[in-house]
Short mmCIF file of N, CA and C in Angstrom, two decimals:
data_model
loop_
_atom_site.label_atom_id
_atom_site.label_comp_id
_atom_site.label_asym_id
_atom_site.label_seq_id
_atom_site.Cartn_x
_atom_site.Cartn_y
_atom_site.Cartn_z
N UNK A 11 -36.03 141.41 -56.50
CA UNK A 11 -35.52 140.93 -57.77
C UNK A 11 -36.33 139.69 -58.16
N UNK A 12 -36.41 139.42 -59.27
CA UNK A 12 -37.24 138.51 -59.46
C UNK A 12 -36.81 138.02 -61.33
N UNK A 13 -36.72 136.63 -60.87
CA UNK A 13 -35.80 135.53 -62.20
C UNK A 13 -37.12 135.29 -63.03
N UNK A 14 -36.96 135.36 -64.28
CA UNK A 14 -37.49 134.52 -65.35
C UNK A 14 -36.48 134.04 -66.16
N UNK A 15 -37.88 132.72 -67.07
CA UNK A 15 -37.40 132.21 -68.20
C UNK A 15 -38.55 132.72 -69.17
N UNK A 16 -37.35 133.20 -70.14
CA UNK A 16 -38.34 133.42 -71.43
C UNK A 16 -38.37 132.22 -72.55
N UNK A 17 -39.95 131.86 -72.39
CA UNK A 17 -40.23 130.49 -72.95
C UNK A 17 -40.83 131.17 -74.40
N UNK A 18 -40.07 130.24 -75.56
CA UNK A 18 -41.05 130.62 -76.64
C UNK A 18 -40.67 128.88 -77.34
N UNK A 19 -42.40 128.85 -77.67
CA UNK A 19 -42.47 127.09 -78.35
C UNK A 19 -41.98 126.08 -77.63
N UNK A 20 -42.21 126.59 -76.24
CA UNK A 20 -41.98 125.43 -74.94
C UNK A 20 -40.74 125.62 -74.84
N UNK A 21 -39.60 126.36 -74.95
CA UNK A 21 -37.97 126.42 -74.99
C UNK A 21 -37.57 127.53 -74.67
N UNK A 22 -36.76 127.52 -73.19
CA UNK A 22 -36.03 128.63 -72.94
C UNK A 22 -35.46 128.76 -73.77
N UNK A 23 -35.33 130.37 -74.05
CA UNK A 23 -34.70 131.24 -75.08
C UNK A 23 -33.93 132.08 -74.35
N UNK A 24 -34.01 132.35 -73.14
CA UNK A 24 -32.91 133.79 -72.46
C UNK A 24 -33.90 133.23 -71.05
N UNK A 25 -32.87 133.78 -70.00
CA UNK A 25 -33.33 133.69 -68.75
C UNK A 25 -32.68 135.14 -68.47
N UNK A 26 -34.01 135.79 -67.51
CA UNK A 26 -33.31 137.74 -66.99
C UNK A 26 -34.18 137.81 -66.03
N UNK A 27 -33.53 138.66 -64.87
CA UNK A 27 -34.00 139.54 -63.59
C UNK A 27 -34.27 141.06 -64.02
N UNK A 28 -35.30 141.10 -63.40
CA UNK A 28 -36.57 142.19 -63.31
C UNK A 28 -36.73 142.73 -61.72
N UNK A 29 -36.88 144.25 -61.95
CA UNK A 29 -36.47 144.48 -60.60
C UNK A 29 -38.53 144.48 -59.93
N UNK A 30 -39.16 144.35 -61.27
CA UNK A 30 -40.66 144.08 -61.02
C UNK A 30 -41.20 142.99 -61.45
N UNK A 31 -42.46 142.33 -61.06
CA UNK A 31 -43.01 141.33 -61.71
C UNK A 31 -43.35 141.64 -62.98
N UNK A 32 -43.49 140.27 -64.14
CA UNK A 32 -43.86 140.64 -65.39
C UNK A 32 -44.85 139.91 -65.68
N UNK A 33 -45.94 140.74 -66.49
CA UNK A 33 -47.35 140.10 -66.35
C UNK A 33 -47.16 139.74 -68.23
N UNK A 34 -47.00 138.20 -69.01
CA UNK A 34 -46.70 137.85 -69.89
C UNK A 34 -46.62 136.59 -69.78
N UNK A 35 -47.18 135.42 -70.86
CA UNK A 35 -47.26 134.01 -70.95
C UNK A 35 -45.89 133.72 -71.38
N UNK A 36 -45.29 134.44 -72.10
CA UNK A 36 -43.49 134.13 -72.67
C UNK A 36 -42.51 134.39 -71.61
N UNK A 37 -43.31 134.65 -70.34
CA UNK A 37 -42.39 134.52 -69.29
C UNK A 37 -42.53 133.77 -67.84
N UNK A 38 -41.83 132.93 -67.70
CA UNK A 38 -42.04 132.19 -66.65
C UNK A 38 -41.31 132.46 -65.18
N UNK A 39 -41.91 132.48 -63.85
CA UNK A 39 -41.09 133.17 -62.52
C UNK A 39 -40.61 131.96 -62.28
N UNK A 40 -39.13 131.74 -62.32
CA UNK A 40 -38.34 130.56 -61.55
C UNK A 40 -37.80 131.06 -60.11
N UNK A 41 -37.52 129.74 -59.29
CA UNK A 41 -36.88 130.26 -58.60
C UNK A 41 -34.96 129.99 -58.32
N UNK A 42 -34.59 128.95 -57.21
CA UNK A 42 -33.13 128.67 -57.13
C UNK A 42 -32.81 127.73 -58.35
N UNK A 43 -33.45 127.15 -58.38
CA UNK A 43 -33.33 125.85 -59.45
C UNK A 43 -33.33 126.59 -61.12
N UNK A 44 -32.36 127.18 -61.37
CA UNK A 44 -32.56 127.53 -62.83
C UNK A 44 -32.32 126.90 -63.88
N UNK A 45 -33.36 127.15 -64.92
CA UNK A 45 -33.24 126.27 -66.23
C UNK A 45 -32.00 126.90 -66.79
N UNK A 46 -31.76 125.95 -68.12
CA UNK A 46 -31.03 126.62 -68.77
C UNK A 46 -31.45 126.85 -70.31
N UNK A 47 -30.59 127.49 -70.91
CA UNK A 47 -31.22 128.03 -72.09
C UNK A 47 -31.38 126.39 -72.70
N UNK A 48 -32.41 125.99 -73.92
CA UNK A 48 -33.12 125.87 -74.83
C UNK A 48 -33.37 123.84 -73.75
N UNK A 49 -33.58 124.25 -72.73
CA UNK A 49 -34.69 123.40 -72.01
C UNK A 49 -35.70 123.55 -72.15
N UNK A 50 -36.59 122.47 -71.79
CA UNK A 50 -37.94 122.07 -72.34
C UNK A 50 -38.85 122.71 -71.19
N UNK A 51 -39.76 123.43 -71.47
CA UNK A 51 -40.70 123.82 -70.20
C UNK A 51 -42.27 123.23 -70.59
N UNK A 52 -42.46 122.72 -69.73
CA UNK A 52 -43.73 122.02 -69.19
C UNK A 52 -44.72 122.68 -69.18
N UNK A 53 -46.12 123.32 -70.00
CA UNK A 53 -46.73 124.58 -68.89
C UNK A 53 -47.73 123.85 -68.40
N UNK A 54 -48.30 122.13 -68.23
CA UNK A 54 -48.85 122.25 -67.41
C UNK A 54 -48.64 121.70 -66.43
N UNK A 55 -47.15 120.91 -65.31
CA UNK A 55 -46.60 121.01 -64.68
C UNK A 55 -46.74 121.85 -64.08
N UNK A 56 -45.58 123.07 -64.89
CA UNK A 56 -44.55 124.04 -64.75
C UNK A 56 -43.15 123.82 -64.51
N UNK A 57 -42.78 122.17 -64.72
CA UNK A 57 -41.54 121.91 -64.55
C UNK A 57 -40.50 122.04 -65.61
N UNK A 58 -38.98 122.41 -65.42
CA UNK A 58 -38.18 122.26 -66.69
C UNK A 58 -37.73 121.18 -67.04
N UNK A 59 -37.00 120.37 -68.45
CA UNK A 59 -36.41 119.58 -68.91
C UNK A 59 -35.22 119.60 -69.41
N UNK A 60 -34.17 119.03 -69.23
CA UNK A 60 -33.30 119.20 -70.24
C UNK A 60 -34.06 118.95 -71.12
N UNK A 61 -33.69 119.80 -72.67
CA UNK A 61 -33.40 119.29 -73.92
C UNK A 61 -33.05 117.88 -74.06
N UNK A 62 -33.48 117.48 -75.19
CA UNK A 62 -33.45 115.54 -75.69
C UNK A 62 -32.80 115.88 -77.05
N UNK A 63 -31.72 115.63 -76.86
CA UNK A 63 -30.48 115.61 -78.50
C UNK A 63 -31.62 114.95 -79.33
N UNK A 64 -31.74 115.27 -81.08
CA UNK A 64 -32.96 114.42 -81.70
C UNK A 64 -31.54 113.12 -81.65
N UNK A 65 -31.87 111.93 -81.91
CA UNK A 65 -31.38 110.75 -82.34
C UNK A 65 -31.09 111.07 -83.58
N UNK A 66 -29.93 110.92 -84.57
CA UNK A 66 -30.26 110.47 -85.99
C UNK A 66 -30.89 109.54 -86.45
N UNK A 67 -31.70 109.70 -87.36
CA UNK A 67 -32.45 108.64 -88.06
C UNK A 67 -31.40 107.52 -88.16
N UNK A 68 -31.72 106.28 -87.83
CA UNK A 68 -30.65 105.19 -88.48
C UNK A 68 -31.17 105.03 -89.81
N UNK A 69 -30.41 104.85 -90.92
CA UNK A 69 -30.72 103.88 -92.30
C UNK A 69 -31.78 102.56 -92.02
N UNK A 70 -32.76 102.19 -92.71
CA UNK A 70 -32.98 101.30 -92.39
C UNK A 70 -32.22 100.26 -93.16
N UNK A 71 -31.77 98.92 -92.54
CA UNK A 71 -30.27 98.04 -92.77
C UNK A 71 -31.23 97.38 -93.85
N UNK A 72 -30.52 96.60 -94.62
CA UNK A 72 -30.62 95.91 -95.59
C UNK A 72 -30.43 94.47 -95.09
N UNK A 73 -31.25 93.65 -95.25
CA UNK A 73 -31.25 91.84 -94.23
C UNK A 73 -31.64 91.37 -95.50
N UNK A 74 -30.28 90.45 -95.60
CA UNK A 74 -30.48 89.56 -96.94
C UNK A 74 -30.46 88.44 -96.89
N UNK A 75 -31.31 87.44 -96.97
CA UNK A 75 -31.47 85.95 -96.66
C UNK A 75 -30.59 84.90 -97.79
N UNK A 76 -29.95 84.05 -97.12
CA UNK A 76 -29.26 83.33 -97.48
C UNK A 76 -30.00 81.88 -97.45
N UNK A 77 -30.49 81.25 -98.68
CA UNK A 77 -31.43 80.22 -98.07
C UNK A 77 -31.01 79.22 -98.81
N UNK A 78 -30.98 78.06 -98.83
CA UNK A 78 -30.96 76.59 -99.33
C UNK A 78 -29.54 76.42 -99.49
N UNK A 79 -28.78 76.51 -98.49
CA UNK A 79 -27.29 76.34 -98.94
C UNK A 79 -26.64 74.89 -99.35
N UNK A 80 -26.00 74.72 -100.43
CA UNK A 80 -25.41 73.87 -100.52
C UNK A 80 -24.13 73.52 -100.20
N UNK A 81 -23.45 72.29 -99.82
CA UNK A 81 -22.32 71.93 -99.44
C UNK A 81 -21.96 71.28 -100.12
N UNK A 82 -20.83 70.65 -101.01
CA UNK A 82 -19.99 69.61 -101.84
C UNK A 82 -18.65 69.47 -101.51
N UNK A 83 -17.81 68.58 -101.78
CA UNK A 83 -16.54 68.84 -101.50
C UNK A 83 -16.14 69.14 -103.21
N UNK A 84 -14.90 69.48 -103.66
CA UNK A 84 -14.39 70.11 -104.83
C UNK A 84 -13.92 69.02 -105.46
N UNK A 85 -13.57 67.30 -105.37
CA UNK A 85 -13.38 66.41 -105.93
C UNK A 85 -14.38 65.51 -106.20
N UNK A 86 -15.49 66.05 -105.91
CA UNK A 86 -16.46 64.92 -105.86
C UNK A 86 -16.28 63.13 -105.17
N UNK A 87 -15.74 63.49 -104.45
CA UNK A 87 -14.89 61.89 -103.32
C UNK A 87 -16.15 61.69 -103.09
N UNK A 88 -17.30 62.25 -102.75
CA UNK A 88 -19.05 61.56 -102.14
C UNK A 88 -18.06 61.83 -100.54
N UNK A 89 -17.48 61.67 -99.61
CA UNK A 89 -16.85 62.32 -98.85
C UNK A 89 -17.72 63.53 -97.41
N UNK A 90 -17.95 64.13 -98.84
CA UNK A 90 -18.90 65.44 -97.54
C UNK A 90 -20.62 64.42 -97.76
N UNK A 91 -20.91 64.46 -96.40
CA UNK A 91 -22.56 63.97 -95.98
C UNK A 91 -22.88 64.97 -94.79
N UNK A 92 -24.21 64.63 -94.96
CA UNK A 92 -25.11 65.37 -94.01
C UNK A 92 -25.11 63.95 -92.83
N UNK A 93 -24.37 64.56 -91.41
CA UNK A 93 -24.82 63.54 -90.38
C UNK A 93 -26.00 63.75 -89.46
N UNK A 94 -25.85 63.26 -88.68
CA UNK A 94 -26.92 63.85 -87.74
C UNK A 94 -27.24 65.03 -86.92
N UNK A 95 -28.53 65.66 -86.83
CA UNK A 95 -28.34 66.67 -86.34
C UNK A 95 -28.58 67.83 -87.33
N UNK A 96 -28.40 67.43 -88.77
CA UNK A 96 -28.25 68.09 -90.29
C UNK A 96 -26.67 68.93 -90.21
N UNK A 97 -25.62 68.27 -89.45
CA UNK A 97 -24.41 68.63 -89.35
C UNK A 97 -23.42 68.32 -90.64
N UNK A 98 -23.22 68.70 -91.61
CA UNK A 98 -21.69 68.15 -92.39
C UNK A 98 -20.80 67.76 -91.76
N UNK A 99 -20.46 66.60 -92.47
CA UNK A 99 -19.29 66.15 -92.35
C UNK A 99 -18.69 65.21 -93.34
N UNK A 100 -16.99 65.81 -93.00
CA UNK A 100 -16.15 65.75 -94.13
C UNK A 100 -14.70 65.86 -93.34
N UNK A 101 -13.86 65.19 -94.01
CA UNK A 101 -12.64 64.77 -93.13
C UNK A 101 -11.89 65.90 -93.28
N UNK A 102 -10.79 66.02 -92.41
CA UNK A 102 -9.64 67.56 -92.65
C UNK A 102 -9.23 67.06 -94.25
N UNK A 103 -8.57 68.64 -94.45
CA UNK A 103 -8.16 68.77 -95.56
C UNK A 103 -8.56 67.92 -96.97
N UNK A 104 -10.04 68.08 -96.62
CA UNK A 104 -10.89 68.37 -97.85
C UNK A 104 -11.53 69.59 -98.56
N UNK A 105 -11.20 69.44 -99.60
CA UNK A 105 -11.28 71.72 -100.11
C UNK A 105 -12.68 70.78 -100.20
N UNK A 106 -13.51 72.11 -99.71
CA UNK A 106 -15.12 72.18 -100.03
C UNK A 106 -16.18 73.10 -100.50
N UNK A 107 -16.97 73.44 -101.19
CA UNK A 107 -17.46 74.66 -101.33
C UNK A 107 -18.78 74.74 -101.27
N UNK A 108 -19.18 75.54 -100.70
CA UNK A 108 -20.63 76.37 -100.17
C UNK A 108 -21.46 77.19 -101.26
N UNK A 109 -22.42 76.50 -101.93
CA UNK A 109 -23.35 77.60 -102.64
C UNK A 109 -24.64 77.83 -102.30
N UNK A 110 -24.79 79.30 -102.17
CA UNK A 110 -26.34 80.06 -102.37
C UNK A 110 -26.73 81.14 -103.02
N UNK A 111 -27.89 81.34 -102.30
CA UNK A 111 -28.53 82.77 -103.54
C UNK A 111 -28.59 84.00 -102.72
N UNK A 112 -28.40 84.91 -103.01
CA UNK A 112 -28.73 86.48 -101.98
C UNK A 112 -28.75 86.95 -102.59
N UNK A 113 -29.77 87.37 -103.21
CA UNK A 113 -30.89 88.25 -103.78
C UNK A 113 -30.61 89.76 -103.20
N UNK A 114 -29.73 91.11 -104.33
CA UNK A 114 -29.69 91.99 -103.16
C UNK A 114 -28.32 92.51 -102.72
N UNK A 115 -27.51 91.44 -102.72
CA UNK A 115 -25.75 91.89 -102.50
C UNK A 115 -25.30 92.04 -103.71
N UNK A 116 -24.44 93.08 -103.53
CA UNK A 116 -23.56 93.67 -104.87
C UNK A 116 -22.40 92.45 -105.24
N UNK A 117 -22.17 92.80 -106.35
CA UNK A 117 -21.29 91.47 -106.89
C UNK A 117 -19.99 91.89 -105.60
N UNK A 118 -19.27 90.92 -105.41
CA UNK A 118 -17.93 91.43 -104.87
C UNK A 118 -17.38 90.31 -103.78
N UNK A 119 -16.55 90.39 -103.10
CA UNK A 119 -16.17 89.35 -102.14
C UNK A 119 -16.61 89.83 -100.25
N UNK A 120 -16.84 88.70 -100.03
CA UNK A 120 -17.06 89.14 -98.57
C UNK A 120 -16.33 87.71 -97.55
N UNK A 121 -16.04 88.25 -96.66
CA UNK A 121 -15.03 87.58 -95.97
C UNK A 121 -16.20 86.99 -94.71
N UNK A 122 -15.73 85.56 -94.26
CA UNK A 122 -17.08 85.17 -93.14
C UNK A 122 -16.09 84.16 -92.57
N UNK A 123 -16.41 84.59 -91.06
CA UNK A 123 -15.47 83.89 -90.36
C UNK A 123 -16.46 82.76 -89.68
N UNK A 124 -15.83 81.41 -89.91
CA UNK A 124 -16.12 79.95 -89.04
C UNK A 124 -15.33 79.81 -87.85
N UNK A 125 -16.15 79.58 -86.91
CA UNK A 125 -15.39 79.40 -85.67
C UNK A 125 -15.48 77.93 -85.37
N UNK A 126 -14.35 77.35 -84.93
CA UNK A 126 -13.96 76.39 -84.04
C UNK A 126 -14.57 76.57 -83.08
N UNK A 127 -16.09 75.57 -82.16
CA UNK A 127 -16.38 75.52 -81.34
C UNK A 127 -16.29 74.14 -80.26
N UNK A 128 -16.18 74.58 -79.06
CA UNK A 128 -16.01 72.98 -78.62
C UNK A 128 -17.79 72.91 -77.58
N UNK A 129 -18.02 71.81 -76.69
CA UNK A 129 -19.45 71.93 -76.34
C UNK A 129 -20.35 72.81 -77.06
N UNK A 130 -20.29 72.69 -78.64
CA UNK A 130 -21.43 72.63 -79.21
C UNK A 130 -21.38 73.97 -79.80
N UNK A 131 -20.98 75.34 -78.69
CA UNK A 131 -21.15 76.71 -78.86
C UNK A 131 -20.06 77.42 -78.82
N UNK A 132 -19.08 77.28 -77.99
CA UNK A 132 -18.13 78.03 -76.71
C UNK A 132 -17.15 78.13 -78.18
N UNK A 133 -16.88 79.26 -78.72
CA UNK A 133 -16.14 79.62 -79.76
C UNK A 133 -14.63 79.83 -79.20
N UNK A 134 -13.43 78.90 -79.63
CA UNK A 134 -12.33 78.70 -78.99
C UNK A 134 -11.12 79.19 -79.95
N UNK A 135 -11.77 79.37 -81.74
CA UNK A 135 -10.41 79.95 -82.88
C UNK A 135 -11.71 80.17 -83.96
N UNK A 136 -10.96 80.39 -84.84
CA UNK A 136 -12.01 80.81 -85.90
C UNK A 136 -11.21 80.76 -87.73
N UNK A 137 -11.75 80.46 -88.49
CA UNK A 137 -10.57 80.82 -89.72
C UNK A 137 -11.81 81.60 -90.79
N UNK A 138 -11.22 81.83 -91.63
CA UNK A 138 -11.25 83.35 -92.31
C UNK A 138 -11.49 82.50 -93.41
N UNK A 139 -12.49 82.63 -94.54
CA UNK A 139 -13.07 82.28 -95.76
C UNK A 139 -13.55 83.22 -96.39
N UNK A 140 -13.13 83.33 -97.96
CA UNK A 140 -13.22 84.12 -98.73
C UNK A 140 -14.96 83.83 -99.63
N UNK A 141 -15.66 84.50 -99.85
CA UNK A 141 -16.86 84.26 -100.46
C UNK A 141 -16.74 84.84 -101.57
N UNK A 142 -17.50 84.31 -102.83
CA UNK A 142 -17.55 85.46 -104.13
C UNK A 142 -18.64 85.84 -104.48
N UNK A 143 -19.11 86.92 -104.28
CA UNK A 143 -20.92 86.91 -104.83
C UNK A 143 -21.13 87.71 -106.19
N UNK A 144 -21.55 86.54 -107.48
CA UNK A 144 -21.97 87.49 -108.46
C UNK A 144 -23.34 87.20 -109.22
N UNK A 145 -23.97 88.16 -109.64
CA UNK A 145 -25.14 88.15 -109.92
C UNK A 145 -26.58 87.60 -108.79
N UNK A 146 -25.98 87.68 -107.88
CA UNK A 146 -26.60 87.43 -106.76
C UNK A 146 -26.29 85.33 -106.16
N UNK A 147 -25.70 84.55 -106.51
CA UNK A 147 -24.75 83.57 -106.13
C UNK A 147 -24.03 83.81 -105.66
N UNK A 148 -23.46 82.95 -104.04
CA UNK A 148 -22.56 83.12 -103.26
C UNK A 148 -21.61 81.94 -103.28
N UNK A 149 -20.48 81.90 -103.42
CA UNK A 149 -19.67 80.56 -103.38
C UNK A 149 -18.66 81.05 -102.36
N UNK A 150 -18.56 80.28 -101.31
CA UNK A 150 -17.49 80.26 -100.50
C UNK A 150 -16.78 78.91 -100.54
N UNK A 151 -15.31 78.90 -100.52
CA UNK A 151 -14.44 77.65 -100.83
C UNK A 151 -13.24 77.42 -99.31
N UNK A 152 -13.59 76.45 -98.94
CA UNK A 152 -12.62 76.06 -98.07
C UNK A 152 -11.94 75.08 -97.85
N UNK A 153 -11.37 74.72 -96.63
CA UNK A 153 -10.89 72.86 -96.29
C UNK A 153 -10.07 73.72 -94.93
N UNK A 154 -10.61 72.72 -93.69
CA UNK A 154 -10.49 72.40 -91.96
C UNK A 154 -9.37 71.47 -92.34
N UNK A 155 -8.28 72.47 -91.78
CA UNK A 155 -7.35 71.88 -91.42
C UNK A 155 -6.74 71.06 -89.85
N UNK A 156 -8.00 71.16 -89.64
CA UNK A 156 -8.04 70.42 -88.34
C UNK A 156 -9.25 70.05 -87.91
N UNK A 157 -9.29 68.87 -87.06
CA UNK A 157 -10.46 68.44 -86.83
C UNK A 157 -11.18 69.04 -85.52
N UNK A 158 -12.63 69.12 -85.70
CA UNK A 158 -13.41 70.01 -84.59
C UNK A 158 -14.74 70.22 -85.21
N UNK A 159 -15.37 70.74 -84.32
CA UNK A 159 -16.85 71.08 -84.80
C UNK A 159 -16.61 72.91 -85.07
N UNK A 160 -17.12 73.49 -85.95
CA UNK A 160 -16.60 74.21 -86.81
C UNK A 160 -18.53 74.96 -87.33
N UNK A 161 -18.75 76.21 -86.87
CA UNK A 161 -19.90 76.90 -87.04
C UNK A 161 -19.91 78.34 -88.02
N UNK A 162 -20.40 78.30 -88.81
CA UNK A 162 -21.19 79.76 -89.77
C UNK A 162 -22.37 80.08 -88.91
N UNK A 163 -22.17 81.23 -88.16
CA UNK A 163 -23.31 81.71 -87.69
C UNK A 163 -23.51 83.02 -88.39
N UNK A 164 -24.71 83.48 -88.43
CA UNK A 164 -25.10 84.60 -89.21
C UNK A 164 -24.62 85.89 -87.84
N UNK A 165 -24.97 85.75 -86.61
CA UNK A 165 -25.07 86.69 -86.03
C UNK A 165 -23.00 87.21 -86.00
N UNK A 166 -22.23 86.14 -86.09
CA UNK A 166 -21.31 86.54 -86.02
C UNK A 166 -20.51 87.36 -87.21
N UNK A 167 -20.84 86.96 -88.67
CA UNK A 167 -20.49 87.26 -89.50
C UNK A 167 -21.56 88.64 -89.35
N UNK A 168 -22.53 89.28 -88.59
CA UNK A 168 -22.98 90.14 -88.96
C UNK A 168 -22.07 91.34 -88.40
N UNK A 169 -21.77 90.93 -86.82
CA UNK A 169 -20.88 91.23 -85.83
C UNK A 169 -19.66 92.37 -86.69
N UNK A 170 -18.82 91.01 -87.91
CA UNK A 170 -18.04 91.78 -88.70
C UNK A 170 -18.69 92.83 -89.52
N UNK A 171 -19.89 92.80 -89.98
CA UNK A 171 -20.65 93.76 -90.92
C UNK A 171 -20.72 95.28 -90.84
N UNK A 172 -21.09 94.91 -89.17
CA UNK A 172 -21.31 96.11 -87.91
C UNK A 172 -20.13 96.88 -88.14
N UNK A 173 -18.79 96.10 -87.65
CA UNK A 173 -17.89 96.63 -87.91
C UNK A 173 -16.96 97.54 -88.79
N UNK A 174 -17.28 97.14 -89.71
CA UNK A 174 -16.90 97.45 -90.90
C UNK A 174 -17.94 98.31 -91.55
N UNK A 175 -18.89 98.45 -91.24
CA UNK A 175 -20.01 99.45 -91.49
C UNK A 175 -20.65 99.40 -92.80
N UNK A 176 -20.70 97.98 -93.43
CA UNK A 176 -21.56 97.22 -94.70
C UNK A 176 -22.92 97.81 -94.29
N UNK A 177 -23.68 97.71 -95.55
CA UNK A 177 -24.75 98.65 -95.32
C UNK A 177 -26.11 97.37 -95.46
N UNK A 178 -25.60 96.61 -95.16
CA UNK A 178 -26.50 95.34 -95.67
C UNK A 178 -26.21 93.95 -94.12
N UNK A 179 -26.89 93.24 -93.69
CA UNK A 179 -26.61 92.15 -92.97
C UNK A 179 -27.33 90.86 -93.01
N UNK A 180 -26.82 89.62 -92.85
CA UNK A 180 -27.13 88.48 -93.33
C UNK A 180 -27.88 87.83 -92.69
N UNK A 181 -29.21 86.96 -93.27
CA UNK A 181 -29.95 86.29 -92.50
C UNK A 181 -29.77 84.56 -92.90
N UNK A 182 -29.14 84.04 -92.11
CA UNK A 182 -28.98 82.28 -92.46
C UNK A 182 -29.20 81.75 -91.03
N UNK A 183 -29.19 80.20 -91.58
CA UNK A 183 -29.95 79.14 -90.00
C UNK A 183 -28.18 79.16 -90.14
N UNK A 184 -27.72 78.93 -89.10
CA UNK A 184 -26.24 78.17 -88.85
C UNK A 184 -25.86 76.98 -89.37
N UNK A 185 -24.68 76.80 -90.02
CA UNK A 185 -24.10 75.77 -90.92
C UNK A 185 -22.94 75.16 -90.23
N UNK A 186 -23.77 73.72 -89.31
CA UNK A 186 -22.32 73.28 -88.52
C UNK A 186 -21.62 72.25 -89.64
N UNK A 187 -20.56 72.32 -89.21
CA UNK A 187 -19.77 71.02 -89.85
C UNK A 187 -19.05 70.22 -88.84
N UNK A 188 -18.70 68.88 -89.12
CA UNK A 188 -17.63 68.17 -88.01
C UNK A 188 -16.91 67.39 -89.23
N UNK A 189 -15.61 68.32 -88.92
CA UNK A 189 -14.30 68.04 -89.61
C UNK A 189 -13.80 66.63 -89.00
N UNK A 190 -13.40 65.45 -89.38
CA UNK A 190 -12.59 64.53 -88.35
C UNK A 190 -11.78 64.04 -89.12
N UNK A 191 -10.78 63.05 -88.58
CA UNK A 191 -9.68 63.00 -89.41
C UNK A 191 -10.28 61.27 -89.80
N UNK A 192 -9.30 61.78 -91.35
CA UNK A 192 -10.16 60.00 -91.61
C UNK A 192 -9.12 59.00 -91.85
N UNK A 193 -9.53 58.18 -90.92
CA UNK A 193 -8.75 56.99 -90.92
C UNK A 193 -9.26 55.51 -91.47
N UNK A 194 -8.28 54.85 -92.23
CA UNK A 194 -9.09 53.62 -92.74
C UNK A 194 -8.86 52.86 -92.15
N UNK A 195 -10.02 51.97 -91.38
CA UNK A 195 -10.54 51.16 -91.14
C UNK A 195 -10.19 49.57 -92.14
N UNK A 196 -10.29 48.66 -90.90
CA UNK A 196 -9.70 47.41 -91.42
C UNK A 196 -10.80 46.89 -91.47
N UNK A 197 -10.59 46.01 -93.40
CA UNK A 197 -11.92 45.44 -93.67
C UNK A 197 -11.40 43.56 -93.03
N UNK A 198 -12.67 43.09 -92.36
CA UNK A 198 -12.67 41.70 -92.43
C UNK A 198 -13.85 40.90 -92.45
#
């Protein structure tokens, strides 16, 4: 008895026993080790492969840069400054708002979460800010109701993007702030 694989375009197509040898390139003599149908055959090996699922093409993503952001607070108090480090800062419960340009996003709202970080990174809470983007301007409006160092990172807000399966993801430097509580100071 004697096993083949019938190979056509490098791919088992049928595997069958022959009670004679078969003299044909569309047929290959295996032995214990049998392929299975629409495995990959090697001919100059002679070894088999599984089949390789194709990948779907991914979309290529849409990366939209967010650049020159501005910070103000909403009363104009002079209040929000750039400290050191190019960190904001602005005392709790000051409403503040964030403008830029993204060239590219559909008008509409997008939600971007700031995390409460402590040593600098170590993300410990986070709060939820509403953005409005139209005509390609982004305004996001807030106020830290508590004091902390407080981060917009792009990779995290992309994190949500992923999630949610937006067909677009954001490219910005990180926007720290340090919220503190403000206390007045005695003049003498």
């Amino acid at each position: 008895m004697f096993n083949y694989a019938h190979i056509e375009n490098n791919k088992v197509i049928g595997i069958y026993s022959f009670d004679t040898e078969v003299q044909s390139d569309e047929y290959v003599l295996i032995d214990d080790t049998r392929p299975n149908l629409h495995d990959i055959y090697d001919h100059t090996t002679g070894l088999f492969a599984k089949e390789q699922a194709a990948e779907p093409e991914k979309p290529q993503m849409q990366v939209v840069s967010l650049d020159q952001i501005a910070i103000s607070d909403e009363a104009n108090t002079g209040l929000v400054e750039k400290g050191l480090g190019d960190i904001t800062w602005l005392p709790i419960n000051l409403p503040f708002s964030m403008n830029t340009t993204a060239e590219g996003l559909p008008d509409g709202r997008l939600m971007l979460m700031v995390e409460r970080v402590v040593d600098g990174s170590k993300a410990v809470d986070d709060i939820r800010l509403l953005a409005d983007i139209k005509d390609g301007q982004v305004t996001m409006k807030g106020v830290f109701k508590v004091s902390g160092n407080y981060l917009l990172r792009a990779s995290r807000v992309n994190e949500g993007l992923e999630r949610i399966g937006a067909p677009f993801r954001l490219d910005f430097k990180t926007v720290e702030f340090d919220a503190y509580e403000q206390v007045e100071l005695e003049k003498g």
